[in-house]
CSV table of C-alpha atoms in Angstrom, one decimal:
chain,number,residue,atom,x,y,z
A,1,MET,CA,61.6,49.1,-9.2
A,2,PRO,CA,60.1,52.6,-10.0
A,3,ASP,CA,61.5,55.5,-8.2
A,4,ILE,CA,59.4,55.8,-4.8
A,5,SER,CA,61.8,58.0,-3.0
A,6,ASP,CA,59.0,60.5,-2.4
A,7,ARG,CA,56.7,57.8,-1.0
A,8,PRO,CA,55.8,58.0,2.7
A,9,ASP,CA,56.6,55.1,5.0
A,10,ASN,CA,53.1,53.6,4.9
A,11,VAL,CA,52.4,49.9,4.5
A,12,ARG,CA,49.1,50.5,2.7
A,13,LEU,CA,48.5,50.7,-1.1
A,14,ILE,CA,48.6,54.5,-1.3
A,15,ASP,CA,49.2,56.7,-4.3
A,16,ARG,CA,50.4,60.1,-4.8
A,17,PHE,CA,46.8,61.5,-4.7
A,18,GLY,CA,46.1,60.3,-1.4
A,19,ARG,CA,43.9,57.3,-2.4
A,20,VAL,CA,44.2,54.0,-0.7
A,21,ALA,CA,43.5,50.8,-2.6
A,22,ARG,CA,41.5,48.2,-0.5
A,23,ASP,CA,39.5,46.5,-3.2
A,24,LEU,CA,41.4,43.8,-5.1
A,25,ARG,CA,40.4,42.5,-8.5
A,26,VAL,CA,42.1,39.3,-9.7
A,27,SER,CA,41.5,38.2,-13.2
A,28,VAL,CA,41.9,34.4,-13.5
A,29,THR,CA,41.6,33.9,-17.2
A,30,GLU,CA,41.2,35.7,-20.6
A,31,LYS,CA,38.8,33.0,-21.8
A,32,CYS,CA,34.9,33.6,-22.0
A,33,SER,CA,31.9,31.6,-23.0
A,34,LEU,CA,30.3,34.9,-24.5
A,35,ARG,CA,31.6,37.4,-27.0
A,36,CYS,CA,30.0,40.6,-25.8
A,37,THR,CA,30.7,43.3,-28.4
A,38,TYR,CA,31.9,45.8,-25.8
A,39,CYS,CA,34.5,43.5,-24.4
A,40,MET,CA,35.8,40.8,-26.9
A,41,PRO,CA,36.2,40.4,-30.5
A,42,ALA,CA,34.1,37.8,-32.1
A,43,GLU,CA,37.0,35.3,-32.4
A,44,GLY,CA,37.9,35.7,-28.8
A,45,LEU,CA,41.1,37.1,-27.1
A,46,PRO,CA,44.5,35.6,-27.9
A,47,ALA,CA,45.2,32.7,-25.7
A,48,ILE,CA,47.4,33.0,-22.7
A,49,PRO,CA,49.8,30.0,-22.5
A,50,ARG,CA,48.7,27.8,-19.5
A,51,ASP,CA,52.2,28.3,-17.9
A,52,ASP,CA,51.9,32.1,-17.8
A,53,LEU,CA,48.5,32.1,-15.8
A,54,LEU,CA,48.9,32.4,-12.1
A,55,THR,CA,48.2,29.1,-10.3
A,56,ALA,CA,45.7,28.7,-7.5
A,57,THR,CA,48.6,28.6,-5.0
A,58,GLU,CA,50.1,31.9,-6.4
A,59,ILE,CA,46.7,33.7,-6.4
A,60,ALA,CA,46.3,32.7,-2.7
A,61,ARG,CA,49.7,33.9,-1.9
A,62,LEU,CA,49.0,37.4,-3.4
A,63,VAL,CA,45.8,37.4,-1.7
A,64,ARG,CA,47.4,36.7,1.7
A,65,ILE,CA,49.9,39.5,1.1
A,66,GLY,CA,47.3,41.9,0.1
A,67,VAL,CA,45.0,41.3,3.0
A,68,ARG,CA,47.7,40.7,5.8
A,69,ASP,CA,50.4,43.2,4.7
A,70,LEU,CA,48.7,46.0,2.5
A,71,GLY,CA,45.1,46.5,3.8
A,72,VAL,CA,43.1,44.7,1.2
A,73,ARG,CA,39.5,44.4,2.5
A,74,GLU,CA,37.7,42.6,-0.3
A,75,VAL,CA,38.6,40.3,-3.2
A,76,ARG,CA,36.9,39.7,-6.5
A,77,PHE,CA,37.8,37.1,-9.0
A,78,THR,CA,37.1,38.1,-12.6
A,79,GLY,CA,38.1,37.3,-16.2
A,80,GLY,CA,37.2,36.8,-19.0
A,81,GLU,CA,34.9,34.5,-17.3
A,82,PRO,CA,36.1,33.1,-14.0
A,83,LEU,CA,34.0,29.8,-14.4
A,84,MET,CA,36.2,29.0,-17.3
A,85,ARG,CA,38.8,28.0,-14.8
A,86,ALA,CA,38.3,24.4,-13.9
A,87,ASP,CA,40.2,25.1,-10.6
A,88,LEU,CA,38.1,28.2,-9.6
A,89,ALA,CA,36.8,26.4,-6.4
A,90,GLU,CA,40.6,25.6,-5.5
A,91,ILE,CA,41.4,29.2,-6.1
A,92,ILE,CA,38.7,30.4,-3.9
A,93,GLY,CA,39.3,27.8,-1.2
A,94,ARG,CA,43.1,28.5,-1.0
A,95,SER,CA,42.4,32.1,-0.9
A,96,ALA,CA,39.8,31.7,1.9
A,97,GLU,CA,42.5,29.7,3.9
A,98,ALA,CA,45.2,32.5,3.2
A,99,ALA,CA,43.0,35.3,4.3
A,100,PRO,CA,40.3,33.9,6.7
A,101,GLY,CA,37.2,36.0,7.0
A,102,ILE,CA,37.8,38.0,3.9
A,103,ASP,CA,35.0,38.7,1.4
A,104,LEU,CA,35.6,36.6,-1.6
A,105,SER,CA,33.3,37.4,-4.6
A,106,ILE,CA,33.1,36.5,-8.4
A,107,THR,CA,31.9,38.6,-11.4
A,108,THR,CA,30.4,36.0,-13.9
A,109,ASN,CA,28.2,35.8,-16.8
A,110,GLY,CA,26.4,32.9,-15.0
A,111,ILE,CA,26.7,30.2,-17.6
A,112,GLY,CA,27.5,27.1,-15.9
A,113,LEU,CA,26.9,28.6,-12.3
A,114,ASP,CA,24.1,26.3,-11.7
A,115,HIS,CA,26.5,23.3,-11.8
A,116,ARG,CA,29.1,24.7,-9.7
A,117,ILE,CA,27.7,27.1,-7.1
A,118,HIS,CA,27.6,24.6,-4.4
A,119,SER,CA,31.4,23.8,-4.6
A,120,LEU,CA,32.1,27.4,-4.9
A,121,VAL,CA,30.2,28.2,-1.8
A,122,GLU,CA,31.8,25.3,0.0
A,123,ALA,CA,35.1,26.7,-0.9
A,124,GLY,CA,34.5,30.1,0.6
A,125,LEU,CA,32.6,32.1,-1.9
A,126,THR,CA,30.5,34.9,-0.3
A,127,ARG,CA,29.1,36.9,-3.0
A,128,VAL,CA,28.2,36.8,-6.8
A,129,ASN,CA,27.8,39.5,-9.5
A,130,VAL,CA,26.2,38.4,-12.6
A,131,SER,CA,26.6,40.4,-15.9
A,132,LEU,CA,23.2,40.5,-17.7
A,133,ASP,CA,22.4,43.3,-20.1
A,134,THR,CA,19.0,42.4,-21.4
A,135,VAL,CA,16.3,39.8,-20.9
A,136,ASP,CA,15.2,40.0,-24.5
A,137,ARG,CA,16.7,36.7,-25.9
A,138,GLU,CA,17.1,37.9,-29.4
A,139,HIS,CA,19.0,41.1,-28.3
A,140,PHE,CA,21.1,39.2,-25.8
A,141,ALA,CA,22.1,36.8,-28.7
A,142,ARG,CA,23.0,39.8,-30.8
A,143,LEU,CA,25.0,41.6,-28.1
A,144,THR,CA,26.9,38.6,-26.9
A,145,ARG,CA,27.1,36.6,-30.1
A,146,ARG,CA,25.8,33.6,-28.4
A,147,ASP,CA,22.2,32.5,-27.8
A,148,ARG,CA,22.7,31.6,-24.0
A,149,LEU,CA,20.2,33.7,-22.1
A,150,PRO,CA,18.5,30.6,-20.6
A,151,ALA,CA,21.8,29.3,-19.3
A,152,VAL,CA,22.4,32.7,-17.6
A,153,LEU,CA,19.0,32.8,-16.0
A,154,ALA,CA,19.6,29.3,-14.6
A,155,GLY,CA,22.8,30.4,-13.2
A,156,ILE,CA,21.1,33.3,-11.3
A,157,ARG,CA,18.3,31.0,-10.0
A,158,ALA,CA,21.0,28.7,-8.6
A,159,ALA,CA,22.8,31.6,-7.0
A,160,HIS,CA,19.5,32.6,-5.3
A,161,GLU,CA,18.9,29.1,-4.2
A,162,ALA,CA,22.4,29.1,-2.6
A,163,GLU,CA,21.5,32.2,-0.7
A,164,MET,CA,24.0,34.3,-2.5
A,165,THR,CA,22.0,37.5,-1.6
A,166,PRO,CA,21.8,40.4,-2.3
A,167,LEU,CA,22.5,39.1,-5.9
A,168,LYS,CA,23.7,42.0,-8.2
A,169,LEU,CA,23.3,42.3,-11.7
A,170,ASN,CA,25.5,44.4,-13.9
A,171,ALA,CA,24.3,45.7,-17.2
A,172,VAL,CA,26.4,47.8,-19.6
A,173,MET,CA,24.3,50.5,-21.3
A,174,MET,CA,24.3,50.0,-24.9
A,175,ARG,CA,22.4,51.9,-27.7
A,176,ASP,CA,20.9,48.6,-29.0
A,177,THR,CA,19.5,47.6,-25.7
A,178,LEU,CA,18.5,51.0,-24.3
A,179,ARG,CA,14.8,50.3,-24.8
A,180,ASP,CA,15.1,47.0,-23.0
A,181,ALA,CA,16.3,48.7,-19.8
A,182,PRO,CA,12.8,49.0,-18.0
A,183,ASP,CA,12.1,45.5,-18.8
A,184,LEU,CA,15.5,44.4,-17.3
A,185,LEU,CA,14.9,46.6,-14.1
A,186,ALA,CA,11.3,45.1,-13.8
A,187,TRP,CA,12.8,41.6,-14.1
A,188,ALA,CA,15.5,42.3,-11.6
A,189,LEU,CA,12.8,43.7,-9.1
A,190,GLU,CA,10.6,40.7,-9.5
A,191,ASN,CA,13.3,38.4,-9.0
A,192,GLY,CA,15.0,40.0,-5.9
A,193,CYS,CA,18.1,41.3,-7.7
A,194,ARG,CA,19.9,44.5,-7.3
A,195,LEU,CA,20.6,45.9,-10.6
A,196,ARG,CA,23.3,48.3,-11.5
A,197,PHE,CA,23.7,49.8,-15.0
A,198,ILE,CA,27.3,50.8,-16.2
A,199,GLU,CA,28.3,53.4,-18.8
A,200,GLN,CA,30.2,51.8,-21.6
A,201,MET,CA,34.0,52.6,-21.4
A,202,PRO,CA,36.4,52.6,-24.4
A,203,LEU,CA,37.6,49.0,-23.4
A,204,ASP,CA,36.3,47.1,-26.2
A,205,ALA,CA,38.6,44.9,-28.2
A,206,ASP,CA,37.1,46.1,-31.6
A,207,ARG,CA,38.0,49.7,-31.0
A,208,SER,CA,34.5,50.9,-32.1
A,209,TRP,CA,33.8,53.0,-28.8
A,210,LEU,CA,32.6,56.5,-29.7
A,211,ARG,CA,31.7,58.9,-27.0
A,212,GLU,CA,28.8,60.4,-29.1
A,213,ASN,CA,27.3,56.8,-29.4
A,214,MET,CA,27.5,56.2,-25.8
A,215,VAL,CA,24.4,56.0,-23.6
A,216,SER,CA,24.8,58.4,-20.7
A,217,ALA,CA,23.4,58.1,-17.2
A,218,GLU,CA,21.0,60.9,-17.9
A,219,GLU,CA,19.7,59.3,-21.1
A,220,LEU,CA,19.1,56.0,-19.1
A,221,LEU,CA,17.4,57.8,-16.3
A,222,ALA,CA,15.0,59.4,-18.8
A,223,VAL,CA,14.2,55.9,-20.2
A,224,LEU,CA,13.7,54.3,-16.9
A,225,GLY,CA,11.6,57.3,-15.8
A,226,GLU,CA,9.0,56.7,-18.4
A,227,ARG,CA,8.1,53.6,-16.3
A,228,PHE,CA,9.3,53.9,-12.8
A,229,THR,CA,9.4,56.8,-10.2
A,230,LEU,CA,13.1,57.1,-9.2
A,231,VAL,CA,14.4,59.1,-6.3
A,232,GLU,CA,18.1,59.9,-6.0
A,233,ALA,CA,19.7,58.2,-3.1
A,234,GLY,CA,23.4,59.0,-3.6
A,235,ARG,CA,26.1,56.5,-2.5
A,236,ASP,CA,26.1,54.4,0.7
A,237,ASP,CA,30.0,54.3,0.5
A,238,PRO,CA,32.1,57.3,-0.8
A,239,HIS,CA,34.5,55.0,-2.5
A,240,ALA,CA,31.7,53.0,-4.3
A,241,PRO,CA,31.3,53.7,-8.0
A,242,VAL,CA,27.6,53.2,-7.8
A,243,GLU,CA,25.0,56.0,-7.5
A,244,GLU,CA,21.7,54.7,-6.2
A,245,TRP,CA,18.2,55.7,-7.1
A,246,ARG,CA,15.1,54.3,-5.0
A,247,VAL,CA,12.4,52.8,-7.1
A,248,GLU,CA,9.3,53.9,-5.6
A,249,GLY,CA,6.7,51.4,-4.7
A,250,TRP,CA,9.0,48.4,-4.8
A,251,THR,CA,10.9,46.5,-2.1
A,252,VAL,CA,13.5,43.7,-2.4
A,253,GLY,CA,14.0,41.5,0.6
A,254,GLY,CA,11.8,43.8,2.6
A,255,ALA,CA,14.0,46.8,2.0
A,256,PRO,CA,13.3,49.7,-0.4
A,257,ALA,CA,14.3,48.6,-3.9
A,258,THR,CA,17.1,50.5,-5.7
A,259,VAL,CA,18.7,50.7,-9.0
A,260,GLY,CA,22.3,51.8,-9.3
A,261,ILE,CA,24.2,53.5,-12.1
A,262,ILE,CA,28.0,53.5,-12.5
A,263,ALA,CA,28.7,56.6,-14.5
A,264,SER,CA,32.2,56.0,-15.2
A,265,VAL,CA,32.5,58.4,-18.2
A,266,THR,CA,30.2,61.2,-17.5
A,267,ARG,CA,30.4,61.2,-13.7
A,268,SER,CA,33.9,60.1,-13.1
A,269,PHE,CA,34.6,58.7,-9.6
A,270,CYS,CA,38.4,58.5,-10.3
A,271,ALA,CA,39.2,60.7,-7.2
A,272,ALA,CA,37.8,58.2,-4.9
A,273,CYS,CA,39.0,54.9,-6.6
A,274,ASP,CA,40.2,52.3,-4.2
A,275,ARG,CA,40.9,49.4,-6.5
A,276,THR,CA,44.0,47.4,-7.5
A,277,ARG,CA,44.0,44.8,-10.1
A,278,ILE,CA,46.1,41.7,-10.9
A,279,THR,CA,45.9,40.5,-14.5
A,280,ALA,CA,45.7,36.7,-15.1
A,281,GLU,CA,49.4,36.7,-16.0
A,282,GLY,CA,50.3,38.1,-12.5
A,283,THR,CA,50.9,41.9,-13.1
A,284,VAL,CA,49.6,44.7,-10.9
A,285,ARG,CA,47.5,47.2,-13.0
A,286,SER,CA,47.0,50.3,-11.0
A,287,CYS,CA,44.2,51.6,-13.2
A,288,LEU,CA,42.1,50.2,-16.0
A,289,PHE,CA,43.2,53.1,-18.3
A,290,GLY,CA,47.0,52.9,-17.4
A,291,ASP,CA,49.1,50.6,-19.5
A,292,ASP,CA,51.9,50.4,-16.9
A,293,GLU,CA,51.9,46.9,-15.4
A,294,THR,CA,54.3,45.7,-12.7
A,295,ASP,CA,55.2,41.9,-12.9
A,296,LEU,CA,54.6,40.0,-9.6
A,297,ARG,CA,54.6,36.5,-11.4
A,298,GLY,CA,58.3,36.7,-11.8
A,299,LEU,CA,58.8,37.6,-8.2
A,300,LEU,CA,56.6,34.8,-7.2
A,301,ARG,CA,58.5,32.2,-9.2
A,302,GLY,CA,62.0,33.8,-8.5
A,303,GLY,CA,62.1,33.1,-4.9
A,304,ALA,CA,61.1,36.6,-3.6
A,305,ASP,CA,59.7,36.7,0.0
A,306,ASP,CA,56.5,38.2,0.8
A,307,ALA,CA,58.0,41.5,1.9
A,308,GLU,CA,59.7,42.0,-1.5
A,309,ILE,CA,56.5,41.4,-3.4
A,310,ALA,CA,54.7,43.7,-1.2
A,311,ARG,CA,57.2,46.4,-1.9
A,312,TRP,CA,56.9,46.1,-5.6
A,313,TRP,CA,53.1,46.2,-5.4
A,314,GLN,CA,53.3,49.3,-3.2
A,315,ALA,CA,55.5,50.9,-5.8
A,316,ALA,CA,53.1,50.0,-8.8
A,317,MET,CA,50.3,51.7,-6.9
A,318,TRP,CA,52.3,54.7,-5.8
A,319,GLY,CA,52.4,55.5,-9.5
A,320,LYS,CA,48.7,55.3,-10.3
A,321,GLN,CA,47.5,58.0,-12.5
A,322,ALA,CA,45.0,60.7,-11.5
A,323,GLY,CA,42.2,59.6,-13.7
A,324,HIS,CA,41.1,57.8,-16.7
A,325,GLY,CA,41.7,60.9,-18.9
A,326,MET,CA,38.9,60.5,-21.2
A,327,ASP,CA,38.1,64.4,-21.4
A,328,ALA,CA,41.8,65.1,-22.2
A,329,ALA,CA,42.9,66.2,-25.7
A,330,GLY,CA,44.7,63.1,-27.3
A,331,PHE,CA,43.2,60.6,-25.1
A,332,ALA,CA,43.9,56.9,-26.2
A,333,PRO,CA,42.2,53.9,-24.8
A,334,PRO,CA,44.4,51.3,-23.2
A,335,VAL,CA,46.2,48.6,-25.3
A,336,ARG,CA,44.4,45.9,-23.4
A,337,SER,CA,40.6,45.5,-23.6
A,338,MET,CA,38.3,44.8,-20.7
A,339,GLY,CA,38.4,41.1,-21.2
A,340,ALA,CA,42.2,41.1,-21.1
A,341,ILE,CA,42.5,43.3,-18.0
A,342,GLY,CA,39.8,41.8,-15.9
A,343,GLY,CA,36.8,43.7,-14.7
């Protein structure tokens, strides 16, 4: 275990900078039905051996420890693409039993969601975020290397019909799809979705990210402003990464419509980060940009009790770095890409 002799006697997932992790992201697979250029190589990520993946029972145990013992308040299952796990409903169901009343959500590309949404909701799913970068079919196919836009839209419709509202859409801001952004926002507003744009981070498997090629929040706002009147609304939650802008003249569900921007690069929110991550192989990752990982799978399978697992988890988060460090000289992206870490 890392040296935590200077850590105060506190059960929560605190770090040396006073942040407290309450938002748990659990990756359940490295597999995906798309090959988005900002996330995965064309051939996909190296396969994780089945026995190295956490089981549904192991995931639920970590959820229980996180919620009951460490102060976790919400859990999101990610990937890769979580719908690639045939036992996703079991993962959600066991987690709901392990931590009754906790908010359980998924981030998905939506492909196949129309066939599975009802079983997921019955298991305990409470919210859905869908990744959708453009509603231009040709651009979608080029960006994701798959012509699957109709399947994504079918998944979004199914989530609406299952009353998974407010349904949130996540769009990575890319140079190739920047001019599509107003159409995407219009589509989201017309279809009752809450859209959030995300600045592209250096987490692509192809290592092609360049800051000078990145679309910034300011550039995106200028493009959206050509068609919409936007009024800055700030953050509802100081720990939330999303800055909101009201879209004048529009409502969604009877409330003023908003569009969000997660400016991870140009408006870093690291000082307020409240996330802790578990990879599909069962390691704690305290930061997207920190390559340090603490193995909990070995403890789960080696007979450790909940208290010991909690201590290792606390130790992992105590060592969390101050920020992503993109502005520092000599910055190097993490070894793992986003698809391998879990969003």
